[in-house]
Amino acid sequence: MGDMGKYIVETFSGMRYVVVLASKSKQPQDMTELTQYLTPITDPVGKIRTMRLKRDFDSHQKAIMEMLACVSWVTLRAPNLPAPFVKECIGSSDFWSNRIRKEFKGKDDEKAMAQLAFCDALKKTLQDLAAYIDEYHKTGLEFNPKGVSLAEAAIRLTDNPLQDAAIE
């Protein structure tokens, strides 16, 4: 599946960047200001979308694409709540994962176990994300009322968002 794993990590790192950015900035008057900071999310998703895999991995790629739709939660505002949206992505991803599960059902070899673990990992990722959003971003991406503008926060962020997410 080539670089797909790398692109999935980049997508979630991009989502994390947007969350950290929001934690350091005031909510913009116009949410379209956020669009320019979504590139770390949209670029790797686009790369996965255009990948051409062996036919054996068609359901895998589709399950991943359905799962990755969840990262757009950062753009949702009430009345479109992000946690229910992510929970819907579970069903969409499960549609394709269930095809994989069906193909490997009843097999005990290492390949079958890896395929089932893959399906379980996709679902668990979405469930954990929905729980996180439900706890910290119930009505949408939370911004910092005492923060700076999005542009200034982006300038202040280093190349290591993990460092910038430290509790201050």
PDB file of N, CA and C in Angstrom, residues 1 4 8 48 59-69 93 96 118 122:
ATOM      1  N   MET A   1       0.833  -1.185   0.000  1.00  0.00           N
ATOM      2  CA  MET A   1       0.000   0.000   0.000  1.00  0.00           C
ATOM      3  C   MET A   1       0.876   1.246   0.000  1.00  0.00           C
ATOM      4  N   MET A   4       0.752   5.029   1.846  1.00  0.00           N
ATOM      5  CA  MET A   4      -0.544   5.356   2.435  1.00  0.00           C
ATOM      6  C   MET A   4      -0.449   5.590   3.942  1.00  0.00           C
ATOM      7  N   ILE A   8      -1.609   8.884   6.022  1.00  0.00           N
ATOM      8  CA  ILE A   8      -2.592   8.859   7.108  1.00  0.00           C
ATOM      9  C   ILE A   8      -2.033   9.582   8.330  1.00  0.00           C
ATOM     10  N   ILE A  48      -3.822  10.252  -0.984  1.00  0.00           N
ATOM     11  CA  ILE A  48      -4.405   8.915  -0.805  1.00  0.00           C
ATOM     12  C   ILE A  48      -5.502   8.679  -1.834  1.00  0.00           C
ATOM     13  N   SER A  59     -10.963  -2.287  -1.252  1.00  0.00           N
ATOM     14  CA  SER A  59     -11.823  -2.074  -0.075  1.00  0.00           C
ATOM     15  C   SER A  59     -11.057  -1.384   1.048  1.00  0.00           C
ATOM     16  N   HIS A  60      -9.771  -1.672   1.163  1.00  0.00           N
ATOM     17  CA  HIS A  60      -8.947  -1.030   2.181  1.00  0.00           C
ATOM     18  C   HIS A  60      -8.862   0.478   1.931  1.00  0.00           C
ATOM     19  N   GLN A  61      -8.584   0.831   0.688  1.00  0.00           N
ATOM     20  CA  GLN A  61      -8.460   2.246   0.352  1.00  0.00           C
ATOM     21  C   GLN A  61      -9.791   2.966   0.568  1.00  0.00           C
ATOM     22  N   LYS A  62     -10.880   2.337   0.195  1.00  0.00           N
ATOM     23  CA  LYS A  62     -12.192   2.963   0.378  1.00  0.00           C
ATOM     24  C   LYS A  62     -12.537   3.094   1.859  1.00  0.00           C
ATOM     25  N   ALA A  63     -12.190   2.087   2.658  1.00  0.00           N
ATOM     26  CA  ALA A  63     -12.433   2.171   4.107  1.00  0.00           C
ATOM     27  C   ALA A  63     -11.612   3.311   4.708  1.00  0.00           C
ATOM     28  N   ILE A  64     -10.388   3.463   4.260  1.00  0.00           N
ATOM     29  CA  ILE A  64      -9.520   4.538   4.755  1.00  0.00           C
ATOM     30  C   ILE A  64     -10.062   5.899   4.339  1.00  0.00           C
ATOM     31  N   MET A  65     -10.494   6.026   3.105  1.00  0.00           N
ATOM     32  CA  MET A  65     -11.037   7.311   2.653  1.00  0.00           C
ATOM     33  C   MET A  65     -12.293   7.682   3.442  1.00  0.00           C
ATOM     34  N   GLU A  66     -13.137   6.708   3.714  1.00  0.00           N
ATOM     35  CA  GLU A  66     -14.332   6.983   4.526  1.00  0.00           C
ATOM     36  C   GLU A  66     -13.935   7.378   5.946  1.00  0.00           C
ATOM     37  N   MET A  67     -12.908   6.719   6.484  1.00  0.00           N
ATOM     38  CA  MET A  67     -12.432   7.074   7.813  1.00  0.00           C
ATOM     39  C   MET A  67     -11.874   8.492   7.823  1.00  0.00           C
ATOM     40  N   LEU A  68     -11.094   8.829   6.803  1.00  0.00           N
ATOM     41  CA  LEU A  68     -10.436  10.138   6.781  1.00  0.00           C
ATOM     42  C   LEU A  68     -11.408  11.299   6.573  1.00  0.00           C
ATOM     43  N   ALA A  69     -12.615  11.008   6.157  1.00  0.00           N
ATOM     44  CA  ALA A  69     -13.620  12.079   6.069  1.00  0.00           C
ATOM     45  C   ALA A  69     -13.831  12.718   7.439  1.00  0.00           C
ATOM     46  N   SER A  93     -17.068   3.830   7.075  1.00  0.00           N
ATOM     47  CA  SER A  93     -15.829   3.062   7.000  1.00  0.00           C
ATOM     48  C   SER A  93     -16.102   1.572   7.231  1.00  0.00           C
ATOM     49  N   TRP A  96     -17.001  -0.716   4.180  1.00  0.00           N
ATOM     50  CA  TRP A  96     -15.889  -1.303   3.427  1.00  0.00           C
ATOM     51  C   TRP A  96     -15.094  -2.273   4.286  1.00  0.00           C
ATOM     52  N   PHE A 118      -6.570  -4.578  11.082  1.00  0.00           N
ATOM     53  CA  PHE A 118      -6.661  -3.334  10.316  1.00  0.00           C
ATOM     54  C   PHE A 118      -8.071  -2.746  10.446  1.00  0.00           C
ATOM     55  N   LEU A 122      -9.174   0.851  12.389  1.00  0.00           N
ATOM     56  CA  LEU A 122      -9.906   1.966  11.779  1.00  0.00           C
ATOM     57  C   LEU A 122     -11.079   2.375  12.668  1.00  0.00           C
TER      58      LEU A 122
END
